[in-house]
Amino acid sequence: MRPHPLGTSALSTVPFEKKKRNPDRIPFLDTAKMMAIFAVCYAHICGGDFSITLIDYFSLGVFFIVAGMTLVPERYENFGQFLWRKVKSYVIPILCMDVITIIINVSFLLVKGQMDQITITYFFDELVHMLCQYRYFALWVVTSIFFSVIFTYLLVKLSHKKWFLEVPLLALTLLITLLYNHYFKKLLYWNFDTVFLGTFLTYFGYLLYHRAEAMKSLCFEVRVQSLILGVIFLALGLGVAYLTRVHFGRVFSFYAQDYGVYYLTIPAVLFASLGIIMIARGISNPIMSNLGKANICTLTLQQSLILPLMRNTLFPDWWHKILAITPIDNIQRALFGLTGASIAVLAGYILYLILLISPLSFAINKKPLPFYPWSKEYKEKHPKTVKGNE
């Protein structure tokens, strides 16, 4: 009997990286990103309360750790090639999604009849926001991931895959993170102030997945085992987060660069984030992994489109009713957040598909479909036509 491919057997012990159709993607990591982006959407749409602060412990950490897990420096001939690939993977999509956000914002102003606000100054301000990349657009965290991946690549090259160098370098990234957070803690262009912790998490993800074979096998080889360990890790991380809030009155916030009681909050981030990734390994399926591919589109739409629609257009009465309810963690708030997050994930995937088949596929770092004249496949099949057009 042939072994099941990844995702079809809960007890499969077949090496999962050899079973994927696309060698550049690991399906359960896409599922982990889908779970994290769903949590982000839920937190934004729901509004703030204590349960939302717990989401901060894993919602962004997952993306950095996954970025490290998927980093394979050996694929690139040199740093220049690596950098260009990451510019196409991160920077170009960021700027394209910022433009989409501006278009949505302008559309809202037109619908509201506030055309007087659409001025040259308005567009100039938006351009400045795009160039500076402070925490203005929804994809601010992606800029941090971009730089964190670059620094992780350099750390990998510097360590020469020697444990006696890798462990001190990992500790050094954490030390720099804590020193900056304690003595400086200032917003920097392109959200560079969050890169220090981001690099620590990304490098941790790389070492876990590519250099610690025993841990990788323990955490990710068997689906049921991954699911059980994931639940334990997530419960442990959130339990520490809860105790930190109760006993110290502090929380962790990547956005606000508030690491709270760092000797408790940062381990909690690691445990909770790894818990989500291991749970994703246990429950991953094609639907969830496909939705995870659209995470940039989902993150863009949830803040610029879905959140204002949910609160002001689709369900305004429901939202105002929730605001009047005490305590604020009432089940109605949770249902509202789950509904909004589900709509956001669906809308993000629809935008992803539209961009995928459009001439703008570069906005999501995808190649143009073969029927477009500028695609590689079209040029190979019609060399004379392409040459004549040129």
Short mmCIF file of C-alpha atoms in Angstrom, two decimals:
data_model
loop_
_atom_site.label_atom_id
_atom_site.label_comp_id
_atom_site.label_asym_id
_atom_site.label_seq_id
_atom_site.Cartn_x
_atom_site.Cartn_y
_atom_site.Cartn_z
CA MET A 1 0.00 0.00 0.00
CA ARG A 2 1.39 3.37 -1.04
CA PRO A 3 1.97 5.91 1.76
CA HIS A 4 -0.41 8.80 1.90
CA PRO A 5 0.85 12.21 0.80
CA LEU A 6 1.23 14.93 3.41
CA GLY A 7 -2.07 15.99 4.81
CA THR A 8 -4.12 12.88 4.03
CA SER A 9 -3.13 10.60 6.88
CA ALA A 10 -3.14 11.68 10.49
CA LEU A 11 -0.57 9.01 11.36
CA SER A 12 1.75 9.51 8.40
CA THR A 13 5.44 9.36 9.28
CA VAL A 14 6.66 9.91 5.71
CA PRO A 15 9.15 12.80 5.54
CA PHE A 16 6.78 15.65 4.87
CA GLU A 17 9.10 17.87 2.81
CA LYS A 18 9.31 15.23 0.06
CA LYS A 19 5.55 14.97 -0.35
CA LYS A 20 4.65 18.47 -1.39
CA ARG A 21 3.86 19.29 -4.99
CA ASN A 22 5.65 22.64 -4.99
CA PRO A 23 9.23 22.29 -3.72
CA ASP A 24 9.27 25.93 -2.69
CA ARG A 25 6.35 25.59 -0.26
CA ILE A 26 5.64 23.50 2.81
CA PRO A 27 1.83 23.21 3.09
CA PHE A 28 1.54 23.10 6.87
CA LEU A 29 3.55 26.33 7.16
CA ASP A 30 1.00 28.02 4.89
CA THR A 31 -1.66 26.67 7.26
CA ALA A 32 0.22 28.17 10.22
CA LYS A 33 0.24 31.55 8.48
CA MET A 34 -3.49 31.23 7.80
CA MET A 35 -4.15 30.56 11.48
CA ALA A 36 -1.99 33.51 12.50
CA ILE A 37 -3.60 35.91 10.03
CA PHE A 38 -7.04 34.76 11.16
CA ALA A 39 -6.04 35.63 14.73
CA VAL A 40 -4.77 39.05 13.60
CA CYS A 41 -8.05 39.75 11.80
CA TYR A 42 -10.04 38.63 14.83
CA ALA A 43 -8.05 40.90 17.15
CA HIS A 44 -8.38 43.96 14.90
CA ILE A 45 -12.09 43.53 14.19
CA CYS A 46 -13.02 42.61 17.75
CA GLY A 47 -11.40 45.53 19.49
CA GLY A 48 -9.20 45.44 22.57
CA ASP A 49 -9.67 43.31 25.66
CA PHE A 50 -7.50 40.93 27.67
CA SER A 51 -8.20 37.93 25.42
CA ILE A 52 -6.97 39.99 22.45
CA THR A 53 -3.67 40.74 24.20
CA LEU A 54 -3.03 37.00 24.42
CA ILE A 55 -3.21 36.80 20.62
CA ASP A 56 -0.24 39.17 20.41
CA TYR A 57 1.94 36.43 21.84
CA PHE A 58 1.73 34.32 18.68
CA SER A 59 -0.03 36.22 15.89
CA LEU A 60 3.15 37.88 14.57
CA GLY A 61 5.75 35.55 16.04
CA VAL A 62 4.49 32.77 13.77
CA PHE A 63 5.40 34.74 10.64
CA PHE A 64 8.98 35.37 11.75
CA ILE A 65 9.62 31.79 12.83
CA VAL A 66 8.09 30.45 9.61
CA ALA A 67 10.27 32.85 7.61
CA GLY A 68 13.30 31.27 9.27
CA MET A 69 12.02 27.75 8.72
CA THR A 70 11.61 28.38 4.98
CA LEU A 71 14.97 30.10 4.55
CA VAL A 72 17.45 28.01 2.51
CA PRO A 73 20.56 30.12 1.80
CA GLU A 74 22.07 27.36 -0.35
CA ARG A 75 19.51 28.08 -3.07
CA TYR A 76 21.21 31.37 -3.91
CA GLU A 77 24.50 31.78 -5.72
CA ASN A 78 25.34 35.02 -3.95
CA PHE A 79 23.92 37.71 -1.68
CA GLY A 80 22.82 39.86 -4.62
CA GLN A 81 20.61 37.11 -6.00
CA PHE A 82 19.20 36.43 -2.54
CA LEU A 83 18.46 40.13 -1.95
CA TRP A 84 16.65 40.53 -5.27
CA ARG A 85 14.50 37.48 -4.58
CA LYS A 86 13.50 38.91 -1.22
CA VAL A 87 12.77 42.33 -2.72
CA LYS A 88 10.36 40.58 -5.09
CA SER A 89 8.92 38.51 -2.26
CA TYR A 90 8.44 41.32 0.26
CA VAL A 91 9.12 44.90 -0.88
CA ILE A 92 7.25 44.89 -4.21
CA PRO A 93 4.13 43.25 -2.68
CA ILE A 94 4.26 45.74 0.22
CA LEU A 95 4.26 48.73 -2.11
CA CYS A 96 1.57 47.23 -4.36
CA MET A 97 -0.70 46.50 -1.40
CA ASP A 98 -0.12 50.02 -0.09
CA VAL A 99 -1.39 51.35 -3.42
CA ILE A 100 -4.46 49.09 -3.17
CA THR A 101 -5.05 50.43 0.35
CA ILE A 102 -4.90 54.02 -0.92
CA ILE A 103 -7.38 53.18 -3.69
CA ILE A 104 -9.76 51.67 -1.12
CA ASN A 105 -9.44 54.69 1.16
CA VAL A 106 -10.13 57.08 -1.71
CA SER A 107 -13.15 54.97 -2.69
CA PHE A 108 -14.55 55.29 0.83
CA LEU A 109 -14.13 59.06 0.68
CA LEU A 110 -15.95 59.19 -2.67
CA VAL A 111 -18.82 57.05 -1.36
CA LYS A 112 -19.14 59.30 1.69
CA GLY A 113 -19.18 62.40 -0.55
CA GLN A 114 -16.00 63.76 1.01
CA MET A 115 -14.32 64.63 -2.26
CA ASP A 116 -12.86 67.81 -0.77
CA GLN A 117 -10.43 65.64 1.21
CA ILE A 118 -8.99 64.07 -1.94
CA THR A 119 -6.29 66.62 -2.68
CA ILE A 120 -2.70 66.71 -3.90
CA THR A 121 -1.66 67.03 -0.26
CA TYR A 122 -3.61 63.86 0.58
CA PHE A 123 -1.76 61.83 -2.05
CA PHE A 124 1.57 63.39 -1.09
CA ASP A 125 1.01 62.37 2.53
CA GLU A 126 0.18 58.82 1.44
CA LEU A 127 3.34 58.72 -0.68
CA VAL A 128 5.40 59.82 2.32
CA HIS A 129 3.82 57.06 4.40
CA MET A 130 4.74 54.53 1.69
CA LEU A 131 8.35 55.71 1.56
CA CYS A 132 8.81 55.89 5.33
CA GLN A 133 6.81 52.75 6.19
CA TYR A 134 6.06 53.72 9.74
CA ARG A 135 3.26 51.69 11.34
CA TYR A 136 0.67 53.26 9.05
CA PHE A 137 -0.27 50.58 6.52
CA ALA A 138 -1.45 47.10 7.48
CA LEU A 139 1.69 45.42 6.11
CA TRP A 140 4.09 47.17 8.46
CA VAL A 141 5.15 43.83 9.93
CA VAL A 142 6.15 42.51 6.49
CA THR A 143 8.86 45.18 6.27
CA SER A 144 10.21 43.86 9.56
CA ILE A 145 10.17 40.29 8.23
CA PHE A 146 12.06 41.44 5.11
CA PHE A 147 14.98 42.83 7.10
CA SER A 148 14.87 39.98 9.62
CA VAL A 149 15.29 37.43 6.80
CA ILE A 150 18.23 39.39 5.40
CA PHE A 151 19.98 39.52 8.77
CA THR A 152 19.28 35.83 9.34
CA TYR A 153 20.86 35.01 5.98
CA LEU A 154 23.98 36.94 7.01
CA LEU A 155 24.06 35.19 10.39
CA VAL A 156 23.86 31.80 8.68
CA LYS A 157 26.76 32.72 6.43
CA LEU A 158 28.75 34.11 9.35
CA SER A 159 28.28 30.98 11.49
CA HIS A 160 29.33 28.54 8.74
CA LYS A 161 26.82 26.13 10.28
CA LYS A 162 28.92 25.65 13.39
CA TRP A 163 26.96 25.23 16.62
CA PHE A 164 29.68 26.90 18.68
CA LEU A 165 29.00 30.04 16.60
CA GLU A 166 25.26 29.67 16.03
CA VAL A 167 24.24 29.57 19.69
CA PRO A 168 26.26 32.68 20.67
CA LEU A 169 24.94 34.53 17.60
CA LEU A 170 21.37 33.67 18.57
CA ALA A 171 22.04 34.90 22.10
CA LEU A 172 23.64 38.05 20.69
CA THR A 173 20.52 38.88 18.64
CA LEU A 174 18.43 38.55 21.80
CA LEU A 175 20.85 40.73 23.77
CA ILE A 176 20.74 43.47 21.10
CA THR A 177 16.93 43.23 21.14
CA LEU A 178 16.75 43.79 24.90
CA LEU A 179 19.35 46.57 24.93
CA TYR A 180 17.61 48.50 22.16
CA ASN A 181 14.22 48.02 23.77
CA HIS A 182 15.49 49.21 27.14
CA TYR A 183 17.73 52.14 26.18
CA PHE A 184 16.36 53.47 22.89
CA LYS A 185 12.90 52.20 21.99
CA LYS A 186 12.28 54.65 19.15
CA LEU A 187 10.29 54.20 15.96
CA LEU A 188 12.53 53.88 12.92
CA TYR A 189 11.92 54.06 9.19
CA TRP A 190 10.61 50.88 7.62
CA ASN A 191 9.80 49.64 11.14
CA PHE A 192 13.45 48.83 11.67
CA ASP A 193 12.97 49.07 15.43
CA THR A 194 11.11 45.73 15.35
CA VAL A 195 13.80 44.00 13.29
CA PHE A 196 15.95 43.11 16.30
CA LEU A 197 13.35 40.84 17.91
CA GLY A 198 12.26 39.74 14.44
CA THR A 199 15.79 38.58 13.62
CA PHE A 200 15.98 36.62 16.87
CA LEU A 201 12.71 34.82 16.06
CA THR A 202 13.66 34.24 12.42
CA TYR A 203 17.10 32.88 13.27
CA PHE A 204 15.53 30.70 15.95
CA GLY A 205 13.14 29.29 13.33
CA TYR A 206 16.02 28.60 10.96
CA LEU A 207 18.10 26.79 13.58
CA LEU A 208 15.13 24.75 14.78
CA TYR A 209 14.14 23.54 11.33
CA HIS A 210 17.48 23.24 9.56
CA ARG A 211 20.05 22.58 12.25
CA ALA A 212 18.27 20.68 15.05
CA GLU A 213 17.18 17.49 13.30
CA ALA A 214 16.07 15.74 16.49
CA MET A 215 13.83 18.66 17.53
CA LYS A 216 12.49 19.00 13.99
CA SER A 217 11.58 15.33 13.93
CA LEU A 218 10.00 15.48 17.38
CA CYS A 219 7.92 18.57 16.61
CA PHE A 220 6.89 18.03 13.01
CA GLU A 221 7.40 14.45 11.78
CA VAL A 222 4.15 12.82 12.99
CA ARG A 223 0.90 14.73 12.67
CA VAL A 224 -0.86 13.50 15.81
CA GLN A 225 2.28 13.99 17.87
CA SER A 226 2.65 17.51 16.47
CA LEU A 227 -0.95 18.32 17.31
CA ILE A 228 -0.63 17.15 20.91
CA LEU A 229 2.68 18.92 21.47
CA GLY A 230 1.30 22.03 19.78
CA VAL A 231 -1.64 22.22 22.16
CA ILE A 232 0.72 21.81 25.12
CA PHE A 233 3.12 24.47 23.84
CA LEU A 234 0.31 26.93 23.08
CA ALA A 235 -1.28 26.38 26.50
CA LEU A 236 2.10 26.83 28.19
CA GLY A 237 2.85 30.05 26.28
CA LEU A 238 -0.56 31.59 26.92
CA GLY A 239 -0.45 30.41 30.54
CA VAL A 240 2.80 32.31 31.11
CA ALA A 241 1.28 35.32 29.33
CA TYR A 242 -1.74 35.20 31.63
CA LEU A 243 0.39 34.99 34.77
CA THR A 244 2.55 37.85 33.54
CA ARG A 245 -0.53 40.02 33.16
CA VAL A 246 -2.03 39.01 36.51
CA HIS A 247 1.10 39.23 38.67
CA PHE A 248 3.06 41.99 36.92
CA GLY A 249 0.34 43.90 35.09
CA ARG A 250 2.38 43.74 31.87
CA VAL A 251 1.65 42.42 28.40
CA PHE A 252 3.64 41.79 25.22
CA SER A 253 3.08 43.98 22.17
CA PHE A 254 5.15 43.70 19.02
CA TYR A 255 3.41 46.75 17.56
CA ALA A 256 4.08 48.98 20.56
CA GLN A 257 7.56 47.50 21.06
CA ASP A 258 6.55 46.65 24.62
CA TYR A 259 8.14 43.38 25.67
CA GLY A 260 6.90 43.60 29.26
CA VAL A 261 8.68 41.24 31.63
CA TYR A 262 10.97 40.00 28.86
CA TYR A 263 12.29 36.91 30.68
CA LEU A 264 8.68 35.69 30.75
CA THR A 265 7.09 37.27 27.68
CA ILE A 266 9.71 36.27 25.09
CA PRO A 267 9.69 32.57 26.12
CA ALA A 268 5.89 32.81 26.04
CA VAL A 269 6.09 34.14 22.47
CA LEU A 270 8.33 31.24 21.46
CA PHE A 271 6.12 28.60 23.06
CA ALA A 272 2.84 30.05 21.78
CA SER A 273 4.16 30.61 18.24
CA LEU A 274 5.66 27.13 18.02
CA GLY A 275 2.41 25.75 19.41
CA ILE A 276 0.44 27.29 16.53
CA ILE A 277 2.93 25.96 13.96
CA MET A 278 2.80 22.44 15.42
CA ILE A 279 -0.99 22.52 15.59
CA ALA A 280 -0.95 23.58 11.94
CA ARG A 281 1.17 20.51 11.16
CA GLY A 282 -1.45 18.38 12.88
CA ILE A 283 -4.55 19.82 11.18
CA SER A 284 -3.18 21.08 7.86
CA ASN A 285 -5.27 20.45 4.77
CA PRO A 286 -5.30 21.86 1.20
CA ILE A 287 -8.05 24.39 1.96
CA MET A 288 -6.25 25.92 4.92
CA SER A 289 -2.85 25.93 3.21
CA ASN A 290 -4.27 27.61 0.10
CA LEU A 291 -5.89 30.29 2.23
CA GLY A 292 -2.51 30.83 3.89
CA LYS A 293 -0.93 31.72 0.55
CA ALA A 294 -3.12 34.85 0.45
CA ASN A 295 -1.95 36.21 3.82
CA ILE A 296 -0.61 39.49 2.39
CA CYS A 297 -3.90 40.16 0.59
CA THR A 298 -5.89 39.22 3.70
CA LEU A 299 -3.82 41.45 5.96
CA THR A 300 -4.31 44.36 3.56
CA LEU A 301 -8.07 44.02 3.21
CA GLN A 302 -8.92 43.25 6.82
CA GLN A 303 -7.78 46.67 8.01
CA SER A 304 -8.60 48.88 5.01
CA LEU A 305 -11.88 47.29 3.91
CA ILE A 306 -13.37 44.58 6.12
CA LEU A 307 -13.02 46.31 9.49
CA PRO A 308 -14.78 49.56 8.44
CA LEU A 309 -17.42 47.58 6.56
CA MET A 310 -18.10 45.32 9.55
CA ARG A 311 -18.41 48.17 12.02
CA ASN A 312 -20.04 50.87 9.89
CA THR A 313 -21.88 49.23 6.99
CA LEU A 314 -22.57 45.52 7.28
CA PHE A 315 -23.30 45.16 10.99
CA PRO A 316 -23.30 48.61 12.66
CA ASP A 317 -26.14 47.77 15.08
CA TRP A 318 -24.40 44.57 16.14
CA TRP A 319 -21.15 46.47 16.75
CA HIS A 320 -22.77 49.25 18.79
CA LYS A 321 -24.60 46.62 20.83
CA ILE A 322 -21.28 44.93 21.59
CA LEU A 323 -19.76 48.23 22.70
CA ALA A 324 -22.52 48.62 25.27
CA ILE A 325 -22.04 45.12 26.71
CA THR A 326 -20.03 44.51 29.87
CA PRO A 327 -17.84 42.64 30.39
CA ILE A 328 -16.15 43.29 27.05
CA ASP A 329 -15.20 39.63 26.53
CA ASN A 330 -18.86 38.73 26.04
CA ILE A 331 -19.59 35.90 23.57
CA GLN A 332 -21.19 38.42 21.18
CA ARG A 333 -17.83 40.12 20.72
CA ALA A 334 -16.21 36.78 19.95
CA LEU A 335 -18.89 35.93 17.38
CA PHE A 336 -18.48 39.35 15.79
CA GLY A 337 -14.72 38.85 15.55
CA LEU A 338 -15.04 35.33 14.13
CA THR A 339 -17.50 36.55 11.51
CA GLY A 340 -15.28 39.45 10.49
CA ALA A 341 -12.12 37.34 10.42
CA SER A 342 -13.83 34.73 8.24
CA ILE A 343 -15.00 37.41 5.79
CA ALA A 344 -11.50 38.93 5.74
CA VAL A 345 -9.81 35.60 4.96
CA LEU A 346 -12.31 34.91 2.17
CA ALA A 347 -11.94 38.42 0.74
CA GLY A 348 -8.15 38.16 0.88
CA TYR A 349 -8.19 34.89 -1.03
CA ILE A 350 -10.50 36.34 -3.69
CA LEU A 351 -8.11 39.29 -4.15
CA TYR A 352 -5.22 36.82 -4.32
CA LEU A 353 -6.93 34.86 -7.11
CA ILE A 354 -7.76 38.05 -9.02
CA LEU A 355 -4.15 39.21 -8.88
CA LEU A 356 -2.92 35.72 -9.73
CA ILE A 357 -4.74 35.65 -13.10
CA SER A 358 -4.24 39.34 -13.83
CA PRO A 359 -1.26 41.14 -15.39
CA LEU A 360 -0.46 42.31 -11.84
CA SER A 361 0.60 38.90 -10.54
CA PHE A 362 3.97 40.41 -9.58
CA ALA A 363 2.09 42.14 -6.74
CA ILE A 364 1.90 38.77 -4.97
CA ASN A 365 5.30 37.56 -6.21
CA LYS A 366 3.83 35.23 -8.82
CA LYS A 367 4.87 34.68 -12.41
CA PRO A 368 2.48 35.82 -15.18
CA LEU A 369 0.25 33.14 -16.65
CA PRO A 370 1.54 31.54 -19.88
CA PHE A 371 -0.86 33.39 -22.20
CA TYR A 372 0.59 36.81 -21.35
CA PRO A 373 3.12 37.96 -24.02
CA TRP A 374 5.72 38.88 -21.37
CA SER A 375 5.64 35.46 -19.71
CA LYS A 376 8.60 33.13 -20.12
CA GLU A 377 6.41 30.35 -21.51
CA TYR A 378 4.87 32.61 -24.16
CA LYS A 379 8.27 33.88 -25.29
CA GLU A 380 9.56 30.33 -25.64
CA LYS A 381 6.57 29.27 -27.75
CA HIS A 382 6.40 32.44 -29.88
CA PRO A 383 10.01 33.67 -30.23
CA LYS A 384 9.42 35.33 -33.62
CA THR A 385 6.25 37.11 -32.50
CA VAL A 386 7.91 38.47 -29.39
CA LYS A 387 10.98 39.57 -31.34
CA GLY A 388 8.81 41.29 -33.93
CA ASN A 389 6.89 43.17 -31.26
CA GLU A 390 10.11 44.35 -29.73
#
